[in-house]
PDB file of C-alpha atoms in Angstrom:
ATOM      1  CA  UNK I   1      -0.139  -0.066  -0.001  1.00  0.00           C
ATOM      2  CA  UNK I   2       1.630   3.437  -1.178  1.00  0.00           C
ATOM      3  CA  UNK I   3       2.287   5.958   1.636  1.00  0.00           C
ATOM      4  CA  UNK I   4      -0.309   8.835   1.405  1.00  0.00           C
ATOM      5  CA  UNK I   5       0.650  12.358   0.815  1.00  0.00           C
ATOM      6  CA  UNK I   6       1.702  14.334   3.733  1.00  0.00           C
ATOM      7  CA  UNK I   7      -1.420  15.978   5.365  1.00  0.00           C
ATOM      8  CA  UNK I   8      -0.384  19.393   6.951  1.00  0.00           C
ATOM      9  CA  UNK I   9      -2.490  20.050  10.209  1.00  0.00           C
ATOM     10  CA  UNK I  10      -2.452  23.418  11.478  1.00  0.00           C
ATOM     11  CA  UNK I  11      -3.660  24.554  14.815  1.00  0.00           C
ATOM     12  CA  UNK I  12      -6.735  26.693  14.626  1.00  0.00           C
ATOM     13  CA  UNK I  13      -6.189  30.408  15.245  1.00  0.00           C
ATOM     14  CA  UNK I  14      -8.528  31.739  18.192  1.00  0.00           C
ATOM     15  CA  UNK I  15     -11.005  33.695  15.747  1.00  0.00           C
ATOM     16  CA  UNK I  16     -11.993  30.504  14.029  1.00  0.00           C
ATOM     17  CA  UNK I  17     -13.257  29.078  17.128  1.00  0.00           C
ATOM     18  CA  UNK I  18     -16.944  30.086  16.551  1.00  0.00           C
ATOM     19  CA  UNK I  19     -16.856  28.553  13.160  1.00  0.00           C
ATOM     20  CA  UNK I  20     -15.188  25.143  14.226  1.00  0.00           C
ATOM     21  CA  UNK I  21     -17.924  24.904  17.158  1.00  0.00           C
ATOM     22  CA  UNK I  22     -20.536  25.557  14.552  1.00  0.00           C
ATOM     23  CA  UNK I  23     -19.349  22.919  12.262  1.00  0.00           C
ATOM     24  CA  UNK I  24     -19.024  20.360  14.857  1.00  0.00           C
ATOM     25  CA  UNK I  25     -22.676  20.978  16.369  1.00  0.00           C
ATOM     26  CA  UNK I  26     -24.047  20.201  12.837  1.00  0.00           C
ATOM     27  CA  UNK I  27     -21.823  17.110  12.380  1.00  0.00           C
ATOM     28  CA  UNK I  28     -22.628  15.875  15.560  1.00  0.00           C
ATOM     29  CA  UNK I  29     -26.289  15.260  14.690  1.00  0.00           C
ATOM     30  CA  UNK I  30     -24.979  12.733  12.082  1.00  0.00           C
ATOM     31  CA  UNK I  31     -22.750  10.781  14.440  1.00  0.00           C
ATOM     32  CA  UNK I  32     -24.103   7.341  15.571  1.00  0.00           C
ATOM     33  CA  UNK I  33     -21.881   5.179  17.504  1.00  0.00           C
ATOM     34  CA  UNK I  34     -22.846   1.614  18.205  1.00  0.00           C
ATOM     35  CA  UNK I  35     -23.834   0.163  21.451  1.00  0.00           C
ATOM     36  CA  UNK I  36     -21.970  -2.845  21.080  1.00  0.00           C
ATOM     37  CA  UNK I  37     -18.842  -3.915  23.627  1.00  0.00           C
ATOM     38  CA  UNK I  38     -15.661  -2.568  22.264  1.00  0.00           C
ATOM     39  CA  UNK I  39     -13.877  -5.753  23.060  1.00  0.00           C
ATOM     40  CA  UNK I  40     -14.463  -9.355  21.739  1.00  0.00           C
ATOM     41  CA  UNK I  41     -11.859 -11.989  22.416  1.00  0.00           C
ATOM     42  CA  UNK I  42     -13.292 -14.211  19.468  1.00  0.00           C
ATOM     43  CA  UNK I  43     -12.560 -11.400  17.206  1.00  0.00           C
ATOM     44  CA  UNK I  44      -8.957 -10.579  18.194  1.00  0.00           C
ATOM     45  CA  UNK I  45      -7.944 -14.227  18.190  1.00  0.00           C
ATOM     46  CA  UNK I  46      -8.887 -14.321  14.437  1.00  0.00           C
ATOM     47  CA  UNK I  47      -6.692 -11.425  13.899  1.00  0.00           C
ATOM     48  CA  UNK I  48      -4.050 -13.211  15.669  1.00  0.00           C
ATOM     49  CA  UNK I  49      -4.855 -16.494  13.502  1.00  0.00           C
ATOM     50  CA  UNK I  50      -4.627 -14.607  10.234  1.00  0.00           C
ATOM     51  CA  UNK I  51      -1.300 -13.065  11.459  1.00  0.00           C
ATOM     52  CA  UNK I  52       0.096 -16.417  12.074  1.00  0.00           C
ATOM     53  CA  UNK I  53      -0.696 -17.691   8.681  1.00  0.00           C
ATOM     54  CA  UNK I  54       1.205 -14.683   6.853  1.00  0.00           C
ATOM     55  CA  UNK I  55       4.030 -15.289   9.346  1.00  0.00           C
ATOM     56  CA  UNK I  56       4.340 -18.961   8.369  1.00  0.00           C
ATOM     57  CA  UNK I  57       3.932 -17.866   4.748  1.00  0.00           C
ATOM     58  CA  UNK I  58       6.461 -15.133   4.773  1.00  0.00           C
ATOM     59  CA  UNK I  59       9.293 -17.010   6.369  1.00  0.00           C
ATOM     60  CA  UNK I  60      12.460 -17.265   4.299  1.00  0.00           C
ATOM     61  CA  UNK I  61      15.768 -19.475   4.739  1.00  0.00           C
ATOM     62  CA  UNK I  62      17.688 -16.237   5.147  1.00  0.00           C
ATOM     63  CA  UNK I  63      15.925 -15.588   8.395  1.00  0.00           C
ATOM     64  CA  UNK I  64      14.016 -12.478   7.400  1.00  0.00           C
ATOM     65  CA  UNK I  65      10.149 -12.557   6.822  1.00  0.00           C
ATOM     66  CA  UNK I  66       8.640 -11.082   3.670  1.00  0.00           C
ATOM     67  CA  UNK I  67       5.149 -10.597   4.967  1.00  0.00           C
ATOM     68  CA  UNK I  68       6.586  -8.494   8.111  1.00  0.00           C
ATOM     69  CA  UNK I  69       8.812  -6.563   5.791  1.00  0.00           C
ATOM     70  CA  UNK I  70       5.484  -5.687   3.648  1.00  0.00           C
ATOM     71  CA  UNK I  71       3.657  -4.690   6.726  1.00  0.00           C
ATOM     72  CA  UNK I  72       0.843  -7.152   5.707  1.00  0.00           C
ATOM     73  CA  UNK I  73       0.904  -8.759   9.102  1.00  0.00           C
ATOM     74  CA  UNK I  74       0.622  -5.423  11.151  1.00  0.00           C
ATOM     75  CA  UNK I  75      -2.027  -3.971   9.056  1.00  0.00           C
ATOM     76  CA  UNK I  76      -4.363  -6.725  10.053  1.00  0.00           C
ATOM     77  CA  UNK I  77      -4.335  -5.535  13.417  1.00  0.00           C
ATOM     78  CA  UNK I  78      -4.656  -1.827  11.794  1.00  0.00           C
ATOM     79  CA  UNK I  79      -7.816  -2.693  10.282  1.00  0.00           C
ATOM     80  CA  UNK I  80      -9.215  -4.168  13.567  1.00  0.00           C
ATOM     81  CA  UNK I  81      -8.515  -1.160  15.556  1.00  0.00           C
ATOM     82  CA  UNK I  82     -10.142   1.149  12.593  1.00  0.00           C
ATOM     83  CA  UNK I  83     -13.210  -1.086  13.062  1.00  0.00           C
ATOM     84  CA  UNK I  84     -13.382  -1.008  16.683  1.00  0.00           C
ATOM     85  CA  UNK I  85     -12.754   2.941  16.534  1.00  0.00           C
ATOM     86  CA  UNK I  86     -15.665   3.420  14.203  1.00  0.00           C
ATOM     87  CA  UNK I  87     -17.972   1.358  16.421  1.00  0.00           C
ATOM     88  CA  UNK I  88     -16.978   3.118  19.402  1.00  0.00           C
ATOM     89  CA  UNK I  89     -16.849   6.725  18.471  1.00  0.00           C
ATOM     90  CA  UNK I  90     -19.260   6.708  15.107  1.00  0.00           C
ATOM     91  CA  UNK I  91     -16.643   8.497  13.250  1.00  0.00           C
ATOM     92  CA  UNK I  92     -16.115   7.508   9.771  1.00  0.00           C
ATOM     93  CA  UNK I  93     -13.069   6.696   7.465  1.00  0.00           C
ATOM     94  CA  UNK I  94     -11.697   9.592   5.605  1.00  0.00           C
ATOM     95  CA  UNK I  95     -12.695   8.087   2.269  1.00  0.00           C
ATOM     96  CA  UNK I  96     -16.506   7.650   3.377  1.00  0.00           C
ATOM     97  CA  UNK I  97     -16.820  11.323   4.750  1.00  0.00           C
ATOM     98  CA  UNK I  98     -18.810  13.974   2.980  1.00  0.00           C
ATOM     99  CA  UNK I  99     -17.315  17.360   2.368  1.00  0.00           C
ATOM    100  CA  UNK I 100     -19.142  18.832   5.462  1.00  0.00           C
ATOM    101  CA  UNK I 101     -17.680  16.260   7.768  1.00  0.00           C
ATOM    102  CA  UNK I 102     -15.027  17.988   9.904  1.00  0.00           C
ATOM    103  CA  UNK I 103     -13.793  14.770  11.624  1.00  0.00           C
ATOM    104  CA  UNK I 104     -12.650  11.520  10.453  1.00  0.00           C
ATOM    105  CA  UNK I 105     -10.511   8.333  10.739  1.00  0.00           C
ATOM    106  CA  UNK I 106      -7.431   8.082   8.716  1.00  0.00           C
ATOM    107  CA  UNK I 107      -4.626   5.429   8.033  1.00  0.00           C
ATOM    108  CA  UNK I 108      -0.970   5.718   7.339  1.00  0.00           C
ATOM    109  CA  UNK I 109      -1.292   9.561   7.470  1.00  0.00           C
ATOM    110  CA  UNK I 110       1.893  11.883   7.703  1.00  0.00           C
ATOM    111  CA  UNK I 111       1.394  13.967  10.514  1.00  0.00           C
ATOM    112  CA  UNK I 112       4.326  16.846  11.347  1.00  0.00           C
ATOM    113  CA  UNK I 113       5.464  16.700  14.825  1.00  0.00           C
ATOM    114  CA  UNK I 114       7.521  19.414  16.560  1.00  0.00           C
ATOM    115  CA  UNK I 115      11.027  17.571  15.514  1.00  0.00           C
ATOM    116  CA  UNK I 116       9.868  15.525  12.382  1.00  0.00           C
ATOM    117  CA  UNK I 117       7.000  14.447  10.407  1.00  0.00           C
ATOM    118  CA  UNK I 118       5.621  11.007  11.608  1.00  0.00           C
ATOM    119  CA  UNK I 119       3.909   8.444   9.538  1.00  0.00           C
ATOM    120  CA  UNK I 120       1.259   7.559  11.973  1.00  0.00           C
ATOM    121  CA  UNK I 121      -0.848   4.291  11.404  1.00  0.00           C
ATOM    122  CA  UNK I 122      -4.174   5.475  12.832  1.00  0.00           C
ATOM    123  CA  UNK I 123      -5.451   8.800  13.313  1.00  0.00           C
ATOM    124  CA  UNK I 124      -8.580  10.720  14.385  1.00  0.00           C
ATOM    125  CA  UNK I 125      -8.272  14.412  12.656  1.00  0.00           C
ATOM    126  CA  UNK I 126     -10.257  17.448  12.712  1.00  0.00           C
ATOM    127  CA  UNK I 127      -9.611  19.489   9.418  1.00  0.00           C
ATOM    128  CA  UNK I 128      -9.009  22.432  11.098  1.00  0.00           C
ATOM    129  CA  UNK I 129      -7.660  21.930  14.605  1.00  0.00           C
ATOM    130  CA  UNK I 130      -5.589  18.886  13.277  1.00  0.00           C
ATOM    131  CA  UNK I 131      -4.973  15.484  15.032  1.00  0.00           C
ATOM    132  CA  UNK I 132      -7.239  14.700  18.247  1.00  0.00           C
ATOM    133  CA  UNK I 133      -6.126  10.972  18.569  1.00  0.00           C
ATOM    134  CA  UNK I 134      -3.129   9.037  16.917  1.00  0.00           C
ATOM    135  CA  UNK I 135      -2.181   5.256  17.460  1.00  0.00           C
ATOM    136  CA  UNK I 136       1.083   3.658  16.522  1.00  0.00           C
ATOM    137  CA  UNK I 137       1.243   0.005  16.145  1.00  0.00           C
ATOM    138  CA  UNK I 138       4.543  -2.032  16.235  1.00  0.00           C
ATOM    139  CA  UNK I 139       5.025  -5.807  15.928  1.00  0.00           C
ATOM    140  CA  UNK I 140       8.132  -7.338  17.705  1.00  0.00           C
ATOM    141  CA  UNK I 141       7.956 -11.223  16.501  1.00  0.00           C
ATOM    142  CA  UNK I 142      11.474 -12.238  16.516  1.00  0.00           C
ATOM    143  CA  UNK I 143      15.008 -11.186  17.745  1.00  0.00           C
ATOM    144  CA  UNK I 144      13.159  -9.528  20.797  1.00  0.00           C
ATOM    145  CA  UNK I 145      16.230  -8.924  22.850  1.00  0.00           C
ATOM    146  CA  UNK I 146      18.067  -7.062  20.051  1.00  0.00           C
ATOM    147  CA  UNK I 147      15.147  -4.953  18.846  1.00  0.00           C
ATOM    148  CA  UNK I 148      13.127  -3.893  21.858  1.00  0.00           C
ATOM    149  CA  UNK I 149      15.466  -1.204  23.082  1.00  0.00           C
ATOM    150  CA  UNK I 150      15.725   0.620  19.483  1.00  0.00           C
ATOM    151  CA  UNK I 151      11.973   0.391  19.145  1.00  0.00           C
ATOM    152  CA  UNK I 152      11.296   1.658  22.850  1.00  0.00           C
ATOM    153  CA  UNK I 153      13.534   4.802  22.267  1.00  0.00           C
ATOM    154  CA  UNK I 154      11.807   5.314  18.953  1.00  0.00           C
ATOM    155  CA  UNK I 155       8.555   5.313  20.653  1.00  0.00           C
ATOM    156  CA  UNK I 156       9.586   7.766  23.392  1.00  0.00           C
ATOM    157  CA  UNK I 157      11.022  10.238  20.643  1.00  0.00           C
ATOM    158  CA  UNK I 158       7.722  10.140  18.621  1.00  0.00           C
ATOM    159  CA  UNK I 159       5.689  10.911  21.970  1.00  0.00           C
ATOM    160  CA  UNK I 160       7.881  13.836  22.771  1.00  0.00           C
ATOM    161  CA  UNK I 161       7.634  15.089  19.077  1.00  0.00           C
ATOM    162  CA  UNK I 162       3.933  14.801  18.912  1.00  0.00           C
ATOM    163  CA  UNK I 163       2.917  16.112  22.543  1.00  0.00           C
ATOM    164  CA  UNK I 164       5.403  19.203  22.288  1.00  0.00           C
ATOM    165  CA  UNK I 165       3.520  20.342  19.055  1.00  0.00           C
ATOM    166  CA  UNK I 166       0.012  19.183  20.388  1.00  0.00           C
ATOM    167  CA  UNK I 167      -0.125  19.243  23.916  1.00  0.00           C
ATOM    168  CA  UNK I 168      -3.670  18.138  23.927  1.00  0.00           C
ATOM    169  CA  UNK I 169      -3.180  15.143  21.674  1.00  0.00           C
ATOM    170  CA  UNK I 170      -4.160  11.748  22.802  1.00  0.00           C
ATOM    171  CA  UNK I 171      -1.376   9.085  21.666  1.00  0.00           C
ATOM    172  CA  UNK I 172      -1.782   5.576  21.706  1.00  0.00           C
ATOM    173  CA  UNK I 173       1.098   3.206  21.568  1.00  0.00           C
ATOM    174  CA  UNK I 174       0.479  -0.841  20.781  1.00  0.00           C
ATOM    175  CA  UNK I 175       3.172  -3.310  20.476  1.00  0.00           C
ATOM    176  CA  UNK I 176       2.535  -6.941  19.463  1.00  0.00           C
ATOM    177  CA  UNK I 177       5.184  -9.681  20.541  1.00  0.00           C
ATOM    178  CA  UNK I 178       4.834 -13.420  20.979  1.00  0.00           C
ATOM    179  CA  UNK I 179       4.908 -15.721  23.988  1.00  0.00           C
ATOM    180  CA  UNK I 180       7.455 -17.593  22.107  1.00  0.00           C
ATOM    181  CA  UNK I 181       8.783 -16.811  18.650  1.00  0.00           C
ATOM    182  CA  UNK I 182       7.048 -18.898  16.182  1.00  0.00           C
ATOM    183  CA  UNK I 183       9.913 -20.050  13.775  1.00  0.00           C
ATOM    184  CA  UNK I 184      13.045 -20.192  15.942  1.00  0.00           C
ATOM    185  CA  UNK I 185      13.926 -20.648  19.592  1.00  0.00           C
ATOM    186  CA  UNK I 186      14.702 -17.285  21.484  1.00  0.00           C
ATOM    187  CA  UNK I 187      14.673 -16.572  25.248  1.00  0.00           C
ATOM    188  CA  UNK I 188      13.205 -13.346  26.558  1.00  0.00           C
ATOM    189  CA  UNK I 189      11.417 -11.839  29.634  1.00  0.00           C
ATOM    190  CA  UNK I 190       8.033 -10.627  28.907  1.00  0.00           C
ATOM    191  CA  UNK I 191       7.781  -8.999  32.375  1.00  0.00           C
ATOM    192  CA  UNK I 192      10.991  -7.141  31.931  1.00  0.00           C
ATOM    193  CA  UNK I 193       9.720  -5.473  28.716  1.00  0.00           C
ATOM    194  CA  UNK I 194       6.279  -4.956  30.379  1.00  0.00           C
ATOM    195  CA  UNK I 195       8.105  -2.796  33.013  1.00  0.00           C
ATOM    196  CA  UNK I 196       9.473  -0.587  30.399  1.00  0.00           C
ATOM    197  CA  UNK I 197       6.345  -0.128  29.008  1.00  0.00           C
ATOM    198  CA  UNK I 198       4.449   0.612  32.141  1.00  0.00           C
ATOM    199  CA  UNK I 199       6.929   3.843  32.508  1.00  0.00           C
ATOM    200  CA  UNK I 200       5.477   5.456  29.549  1.00  0.00           C
ATOM    201  CA  UNK I 201       1.951   4.432  30.048  1.00  0.00           C
ATOM    202  CA  UNK I 202      -1.147   6.835  31.205  1.00  0.00           C
ATOM    203  CA  UNK I 203      -0.212  10.281  30.356  1.00  0.00           C
ATOM    204  CA  UNK I 204      -2.892  12.068  32.175  1.00  0.00           C
ATOM    205  CA  UNK I 205      -3.118  15.504  30.921  1.00  0.00           C
ATOM    206  CA  UNK I 206      -1.382  18.188  28.771  1.00  0.00           C
ATOM    207  CA  UNK I 207       0.733  19.256  31.989  1.00  0.00           C
ATOM    208  CA  UNK I 208       2.023  15.654  32.366  1.00  0.00           C
ATOM    209  CA  UNK I 209       5.446  14.103  30.673  1.00  0.00           C
ATOM    210  CA  UNK I 210       5.609  14.543  26.851  1.00  0.00           C
ATOM    211  CA  UNK I 211       7.443  11.290  26.732  1.00  0.00           C
ATOM    212  CA  UNK I 212       4.355   9.168  28.174  1.00  0.00           C
ATOM    213  CA  UNK I 213       1.476   8.084  26.002  1.00  0.00           C
ATOM    214  CA  UNK I 214      -2.142   8.523  27.083  1.00  0.00           C
ATOM    215  CA  UNK I 215      -2.628   4.650  26.425  1.00  0.00           C
ATOM    216  CA  UNK I 216       0.011   1.798  25.843  1.00  0.00           C
ATOM    217  CA  UNK I 217      -1.104  -1.680  25.086  1.00  0.00           C
ATOM    218  CA  UNK I 218       1.197  -4.998  25.083  1.00  0.00           C
ATOM    219  CA  UNK I 219      -0.527  -7.469  23.059  1.00  0.00           C
ATOM    220  CA  UNK I 220       1.013 -10.940  23.705  1.00  0.00           C
ATOM    221  CA  UNK I 221      -0.110 -13.635  21.441  1.00  0.00           C
ATOM    222  CA  UNK I 222       0.270 -17.459  21.901  1.00  0.00           C
ATOM    223  CA  UNK I 223       1.113 -18.218  18.316  1.00  0.00           C
ATOM    224  CA  UNK I 224       2.318 -21.601  18.665  1.00  0.00           C
ATOM    225  CA  UNK I 225      -1.060 -22.230  19.991  1.00  0.00           C
ATOM    226  CA  UNK I 226      -3.775 -23.902  17.230  1.00  0.00           C
ATOM    227  CA  UNK I 227      -5.456 -21.469  17.011  1.00  0.00           C
ATOM    228  CA  UNK I 228      -3.549 -18.644  18.220  1.00  0.00           C
ATOM    229  CA  UNK I 229      -4.917 -17.020  21.527  1.00  0.00           C
ATOM    230  CA  UNK I 230      -4.386 -14.038  23.812  1.00  0.00           C
ATOM    231  CA  UNK I 231      -1.821 -14.712  26.616  1.00  0.00           C
ATOM    232  CA  UNK I 232      -3.592 -14.215  29.872  1.00  0.00           C
ATOM    233  CA  UNK I 233      -0.419 -13.920  31.939  1.00  0.00           C
ATOM    234  CA  UNK I 234       1.260 -11.127  30.309  1.00  0.00           C
ATOM    235  CA  UNK I 235       1.009  -8.390  30.838  1.00  0.00           C
ATOM    236  CA  UNK I 236      -0.422  -8.458  34.311  1.00  0.00           C
ATOM    237  CA  UNK I 237      -1.040  -4.839  34.244  1.00  0.00           C
ATOM    238  CA  UNK I 238      -4.571  -4.435  33.164  1.00  0.00           C
ATOM    239  CA  UNK I 239      -3.636  -0.866  32.093  1.00  0.00           C
ATOM    240  CA  UNK I 240      -1.755  -2.511  29.264  1.00  0.00           C
ATOM    241  CA  UNK I 241      -3.890  -5.242  28.054  1.00  0.00           C
ATOM    242  CA  UNK I 242      -5.767  -5.220  24.746  1.00  0.00           C
ATOM    243  CA  UNK I 243      -9.208  -5.792  26.303  1.00  0.00           C
ATOM    244  CA  UNK I 244      -9.095  -2.406  27.844  1.00  0.00           C
ATOM    245  CA  UNK I 245      -7.413  -0.433  25.077  1.00  0.00           C
ATOM    246  CA  UNK I 246     -10.293   0.816  23.102  1.00  0.00           C
ATOM    247  CA  UNK I 247     -12.643   1.660  25.920  1.00  0.00           C
ATOM    248  CA  UNK I 248      -9.715   3.383  27.990  1.00  0.00           C
ATOM    249  CA  UNK I 249      -8.289   5.628  25.101  1.00  0.00           C
ATOM    250  CA  UNK I 250     -11.875   6.540  23.969  1.00  0.00           C
ATOM    251  CA  UNK I 251     -12.651   7.674  27.540  1.00  0.00           C
ATOM    252  CA  UNK I 252      -9.683  10.042  27.421  1.00  0.00           C
ATOM    253  CA  UNK I 253     -10.845  11.359  24.155  1.00  0.00           C
ATOM    254  CA  UNK I 254     -14.091  12.068  25.390  1.00  0.00           C
ATOM    255  CA  UNK I 255     -12.849  13.681  28.693  1.00  0.00           C
ATOM    256  CA  UNK I 256     -10.309  15.827  26.656  1.00  0.00           C
ATOM    257  CA  UNK I 257     -12.616  16.988  23.920  1.00  0.00           C
ATOM    258  CA  UNK I 258     -16.129  16.931  25.122  1.00  0.00           C
ATOM    259  CA  UNK I 259     -16.303  20.614  24.661  1.00  0.00           C
ATOM    260  CA  UNK I 260     -16.126  19.820  20.950  1.00  0.00           C
ATOM    261  CA  UNK I 261     -19.605  18.338  21.228  1.00  0.00           C
ATOM    262  CA  UNK I 262     -18.884  15.369  18.882  1.00  0.00           C
ATOM    263  CA  UNK I 263     -18.520  12.934  21.488  1.00  0.00           C
ATOM    264  CA  UNK I 264     -21.863  10.837  21.385  1.00  0.00           C
ATOM    265  CA  UNK I 265     -20.824   7.898  23.507  1.00  0.00           C
TER     266      UNK I 265
END
């Protein structure tokens, strides 16, 4: 899938506030969230099953995985998250919106941060005000010990860059890891990595540390199980679990942007 053109999102000037509020009031009349629960274990296990199939398909004799490199594996989780966000918020995908719709969900969109432009996996964007909510999704399916530190440091840098430019931004981060590496034997301590992720979770407001995310999720899958399933033991912190991710991050969205009158759930 080609990377989309950069979307330049500028913060609104103060004189635009009245226009924005009127537009949002009109749009809010058509926003209709679904009342169904945000989490269904069978649904996420089906995503893990499809991920496993691609991981097996893409493995090469040279040790790398072609499906991981093409990002087809992680895009399965993108699709799941977009579906759940649409159900919970009532917002539409950008391609489904009418011209008058001011708020939309988009994928693989370039967002200019304070230090650099970031290609973000999932975004809820206001056409005038810019990004309201972003979600970055990472998969770490092998070479865990070698790669976790680099991914973790990169995640912190992204959070700082985005929060310095958009202090009220809600930023979510999901990392997918295996209970055991599917193809080869590796030894790693999931509790150890959970400890690091806990340190950057739950940024409470715009005054909190920029390096933290409003919501971090550590999704651990047992890919050697047939069919694959969610690991119940890791993470042990409920604040990091996929079962709570959509509900929790949407609760922050509602609290922080309730004045916009577009939060209908």
